[in-house]
Coordinates of C-alpha atoms and ligand atoms in Angstrom, one line a residue:
M64 CA 3.9 19.5 -12.0
L65 CA 3.0 15.8 -9.7
L66 CA 5.7 13.8 -9.2
T67 CA 6.1 10.6 -11.7
T68 CA 7.4 8.2 -9.1
V69 CA 7.4 8.2 -5.4
P70 CA 9.3 5.7 -3.0
D71 CA 7.6 2.1 -2.8
Y72 CA 7.6 1.1 0.6
H73 CA 6.0 -2.2 0.5
M74 CA 7.8 -5.5 -1.2
H75 CA 7.8 -9.0 0.0
T76 CA 10.6 -12.0 -0.7
P77 CA 9.6 -15.5 -1.3
R78 CA 10.8 -16.1 2.4
C79 CA 6.9 -15.4 3.4
N80 CA 6.3 -18.4 1.3
H81 CA 3.4 -16.6 -0.9
A82 CA 5.9 -14.2 -2.9
I83 CA 8.3 -14.6 -5.9
G84 CA 11.5 -13.0 -7.1
D85 CA 14.8 -12.0 -5.7
V86 CA 15.4 -8.9 -4.0
I87 CA 17.4 -8.0 -7.1
E88 CA 14.6 -8.6 -9.9
Y89 CA 12.2 -6.3 -7.3
A90 CA 15.4 -3.8 -7.2
Q91 CA 15.8 -3.9 -11.0
V92 CA 12.3 -3.3 -12.1
A93 CA 12.3 -0.1 -9.6
V94 CA 15.2 1.1 -11.6
Q95 CA 13.3 0.6 -14.8
L96 CA 10.2 2.3 -13.6
G97 CA 12.6 5.4 -12.7
I98 CA 11.5 4.7 -9.1
K99 CA 14.3 6.2 -7.0
E100 CA 13.7 4.7 -3.5
I101 CA 12.3 1.2 -2.4
G102 CA 11.6 -0.6 0.7
F103 CA 11.3 -4.4 1.6
S104 CA 8.8 -5.1 4.4
D105 CA 8.5 -8.9 4.2
H106 CA 6.1 -10.6 6.7
C107 CA 7.7 -10.9 10.0
P108 CA 8.4 -14.2 11.7
M109 CA 5.7 -14.8 14.6
P110 CA 6.7 -17.1 17.8
N111 CA 5.1 -20.3 18.5
G112 CA 4.4 -21.6 14.8
F113 CA 1.8 -18.6 14.6
D114 CA 0.7 -18.6 10.9
A115 CA 3.9 -20.2 9.9
Q116 CA 3.0 -20.6 6.5
W117 CA 2.4 -17.1 5.7
R118 CA 5.9 -15.7 7.0
M119 CA 9.4 -16.3 7.2
S120 CA 11.1 -17.9 10.3
Y121 CA 13.2 -16.4 13.2
E122 CA 16.3 -18.2 11.6
Q123 CA 15.4 -16.4 8.2
L124 CA 15.8 -12.9 9.1
D125 CA 19.8 -12.7 9.1
A126 CA 19.6 -14.1 5.2
Y127 CA 16.5 -11.8 4.5
L128 CA 18.9 -8.4 5.7
S129 CA 21.9 -9.8 4.1
E130 CA 20.0 -10.4 0.8
I131 CA 18.9 -6.9 0.9
E132 CA 22.3 -5.2 2.0
A133 CA 24.1 -7.0 -0.9
A134 CA 21.2 -5.5 -3.2
R135 CA 21.7 -2.0 -1.7
A136 CA 25.3 -2.1 -2.4
H137 CA 24.7 -3.3 -6.0
F138 CA 22.3 -0.3 -6.6
A139 CA 24.1 1.9 -5.1
A140 CA 24.2 4.6 -7.8
D141 CA 20.8 4.1 -9.0
L142 CA 18.3 3.2 -6.1
K143 CA 18.0 3.6 -2.5
I144 CA 17.2 0.6 -0.9
R145 CA 15.5 0.5 2.7
V146 CA 15.0 -2.2 5.0
G147 CA 11.8 -2.7 6.8
L148 CA 9.7 -5.3 8.0
E149 CA 5.9 -5.8 7.9
L150 CA 5.0 -6.7 11.4
D151 CA 1.8 -8.1 12.7
Y152 CA -0.1 -6.3 15.3
V153 CA -1.5 -9.2 17.7
P154 CA -2.7 -7.9 20.9
H155 CA -0.2 -9.2 23.8
H156 CA 2.5 -10.2 21.6
E157 CA 4.4 -6.9 22.8
A158 CA 7.3 -8.6 24.0
W159 CA 8.1 -10.3 20.5
L160 CA 7.4 -7.1 18.5
Q161 CA 10.0 -5.7 20.9
K162 CA 12.5 -8.3 20.2
L163 CA 12.1 -7.9 16.4
S164 CA 12.3 -4.0 16.7
D165 CA 15.7 -4.6 18.3
Y166 CA 17.0 -6.9 16.1
Y167 CA 18.2 -4.6 13.3
D168 CA 18.6 -1.1 12.7
W169 CA 15.5 -0.8 10.5
D170 CA 14.5 2.3 8.4
Y171 CA 11.1 1.6 8.9
L172 CA 8.5 -1.0 10.2
I173 CA 5.1 -1.6 9.2
G174 CA 2.4 -2.6 11.5
S175 CA -0.3 -4.4 9.9
V176 CA -3.5 -6.1 11.2
H177 CA -4.3 -9.5 9.5
F178 CA -6.1 -10.9 12.5
I179 CA -9.1 -10.1 14.7
G180 CA -8.5 -12.3 17.7
D181 CA -7.8 -15.3 16.0
W182 CA -9.7 -14.8 12.7
A183 CA -7.2 -14.4 9.6
F184 CA -10.0 -12.3 8.0
D185 CA -8.0 -11.7 5.0
N186 CA -7.0 -15.1 4.1
E187 CA -8.8 -16.8 1.3
D188 CA -8.3 -20.2 2.9
H189 CA -10.9 -18.7 5.6
L190 CA -12.9 -16.7 3.4
D191 CA -16.2 -19.1 4.3
D192 CA -15.6 -17.6 8.0
W193 CA -17.3 -14.5 6.8
Q194 CA -21.0 -16.2 6.3
H195 CA -20.9 -16.1 10.1
K196 CA -20.0 -12.4 10.5
N197 CA -21.9 -9.1 11.2
I198 CA -20.1 -7.4 8.6
N199 CA -20.3 -3.8 10.3
E200 CA -19.0 -5.4 13.4
A201 CA -16.0 -6.8 11.7
Y202 CA -15.4 -3.3 10.5
V203 CA -15.8 -1.8 13.9
S204 CA -13.7 -4.7 15.3
Y205 CA -10.8 -4.3 12.7
Y206 CA -10.5 -0.7 13.2
D207 CA -10.2 -0.9 16.9
V208 CA -7.4 -3.4 16.6
V209 CA -5.8 -0.7 14.2
A210 CA -6.4 1.8 16.6
E211 CA -4.7 -0.3 19.3
S212 CA -1.7 -1.1 17.0
A213 CA -1.0 2.7 16.2
K214 CA -1.3 3.2 20.0
S215 CA 1.4 0.3 20.6
G216 CA 4.1 2.6 19.5
F217 CA 6.0 -0.2 17.6
F218 CA 5.5 1.3 14.2
D219 CA 6.3 3.9 11.5
V220 CA 3.6 3.3 9.3
I221 CA 0.0 1.5 9.3
G222 CA -0.1 -0.8 6.5
H223 CA -3.2 -1.1 4.5
P224 CA -5.4 0.8 6.6
D225 CA -8.8 -0.9 5.6
L226 CA -7.8 -4.4 4.8
I227 CA -11.0 -5.5 6.3
K228 CA -12.6 -4.7 2.8
K229 CA -10.4 -7.1 0.8
F230 CA -12.9 -9.5 -0.4
G231 CA -15.7 -6.4 -1.0
H232 CA -17.5 -7.4 2.0
R233 CA -18.8 -3.7 2.4
A234 CA -19.9 -2.0 5.8
T235 CA -23.6 -0.1 5.6
A236 CA -23.0 3.2 4.2
N237 CA -22.9 5.9 7.0
D238 CA -23.4 3.5 9.7
P239 CA -22.5 5.5 12.9
A240 CA -20.8 2.7 14.6
V241 CA -18.1 1.8 11.7
H242 CA -17.8 5.8 11.2
A243 CA -16.9 6.5 15.0
A244 CA -14.5 3.3 14.6
E245 CA -13.1 4.4 11.4
E246 CA -12.3 8.1 13.3
R247 CA -11.4 6.5 16.5
M248 CA -8.4 4.5 14.2
L249 CA -7.5 7.8 12.5
Q250 CA -7.2 9.7 15.9
A251 CA -4.9 7.0 17.2
V252 CA -2.7 7.4 14.0
K253 CA -2.9 11.0 14.2
Q254 CA -1.9 11.2 18.0
A255 CA 0.7 8.4 17.4
N256 CA 2.3 10.9 15.0
I257 CA 2.8 8.0 12.5
A258 CA 2.0 7.6 8.8
L259 CA -0.6 5.6 6.9
E260 CA 0.0 3.8 3.9
I261 CA -1.7 4.3 0.6
S262 CA -1.2 0.7 -1.2
S263 CA -2.5 0.0 -4.7
A264 CA -2.7 -3.8 -3.6
G265 CA -6.4 -3.6 -3.2
L266 CA -6.5 -3.0 -6.8
R267 CA -5.5 -6.3 -7.1
K268 CA -8.1 -8.0 -4.8
P269 CA -11.7 -8.7 -5.3
V270 CA -12.4 -5.3 -3.2
A271 CA -10.6 -3.4 -6.8
E272 CA -10.1 -0.3 -4.5
V273 CA -7.2 1.5 -3.3
Y274 CA -6.5 1.1 0.6
P275 CA -7.4 3.1 2.2
H276 CA -10.9 4.3 0.7
A277 CA -11.0 8.5 -0.7
R278 CA -13.0 9.2 2.5
I279 CA -10.6 7.8 4.9
L280 CA -7.6 9.5 2.8
A281 CA -9.5 12.7 2.7
R282 CA -10.2 12.6 6.7
A283 CA -6.6 11.5 7.1
A284 CA -5.3 14.4 5.0
E285 CA -7.7 16.8 7.2
L286 CA -6.0 15.7 10.1
G287 CA -2.4 16.0 8.9
I288 CA -1.7 12.6 9.1
P289 CA 1.4 11.7 6.7
F290 CA 1.5 9.0 4.0
C291 CA 3.6 6.7 2.2
F292 CA 3.1 4.6 -0.7
G293 CA 3.2 0.9 -1.0
S294 CA 2.3 -1.6 -3.8
D295 CA 2.6 -4.7 -1.5
A296 CA 4.5 -6.5 -4.5
H297 CA 4.7 -10.0 -3.8
A298 CA 6.3 -10.3 -7.3
P299 CA 8.7 -8.2 -9.4
G300 CA 6.0 -7.3 -11.6
E301 CA 4.0 -5.4 -8.8
V302 CA 6.4 -2.8 -8.0
G303 CA 5.2 0.6 -8.4
Y304 CA 1.5 -0.8 -9.3
A305 CA -0.9 2.1 -9.9
M306 CA 1.5 4.3 -8.3
Q307 CA 0.4 7.1 -10.1
D308 CA -3.2 6.6 -9.4
C309 CA -2.2 6.7 -5.7
V310 CA -0.4 10.1 -6.1
Q311 CA -3.2 11.4 -7.9
M312 CA -5.7 10.4 -5.2
L313 CA -3.6 12.0 -2.7
D314 CA -2.9 15.1 -4.6
A315 CA -7.1 15.1 -4.9
C316 CA -7.3 14.9 -1.3
G317 CA -5.1 18.0 -1.1
V318 CA -2.2 16.1 0.4
S319 CA 1.0 18.0 -0.6
A320 CA 3.6 15.4 0.4
I321 CA 4.7 11.9 0.7
H322 CA 6.9 10.3 3.4
S323 CA 10.2 8.2 3.3
F324 CA 12.1 6.8 6.1
E325 CA 15.9 6.5 7.1
K326 CA 16.4 4.8 10.3
R327 CA 13.1 5.4 11.4
Q328 CA 13.0 9.1 10.9
R329 CA 10.8 10.4 8.7
C330 CA 11.4 12.7 5.5
L331 CA 9.2 14.8 3.7
L332 CA 8.8 14.5 -0.3
S333 CA 6.8 17.1 -1.9
L334 CA 4.1 15.6 -4.6
R335 CA 4.7 18.9 -6.5
Ligands
ZN601 ZN1 -0.3 -6.9 4.7
ZN602 ZN1 2.4 -6.8 2.7

């Protein structure tokens, strides 16, 4: 029988300015759903005011950590609470990523690509920018930045691996350049020996699809790439969102295990 719950490793806090609910409320929902393990991965601070309205400030990191540590002690009997961050991969910010990585004894770090150059492609305030873009080229550029992020060595997990589709912009089916970029991305993840996130967040977005697409999941499974699950909850009610659908998708792709992290060590959890 398939596992009914798996760890949910992607949730935010109001410090990122676009989420609601205290850490303790997210944890309560997890307990109610019978989830045994969750992890927080709020949007990381960035230097020099970069994208500041969508993330916590550097000064808020300590409060973020102490709120999670308090919840961890409070729920110790019922729920494992892991501590992570969702780090933005932006080329040439390696020193900053190193500084954040050294800041705390993280359980895991998610690497996410939300920018292609200075284009915030997944930001609805910049949705009009898509009108001037070649969609296939946007996909290729996106996958190439994700591949770079995997190679950077800073991350344990690649977040929402085909976020580029968020608003429903679709690359041409079987476009060889897009296909090759997708494969380069997966090979980089494989080579780096890090995990891919299966994220239910896409189901709540215009694309109405899990990240990544079933085709990418199947190819990643074939390559033996490890997976972990994330709801990308920005509200307590989104904790564990569509978890069962994601577990079934993984199973259908022949994936037999999902992964959790403790102090950046990956642990395997059999799906059956
Ligand atoms: Zn994200
Ligand atoms: Zn997120």
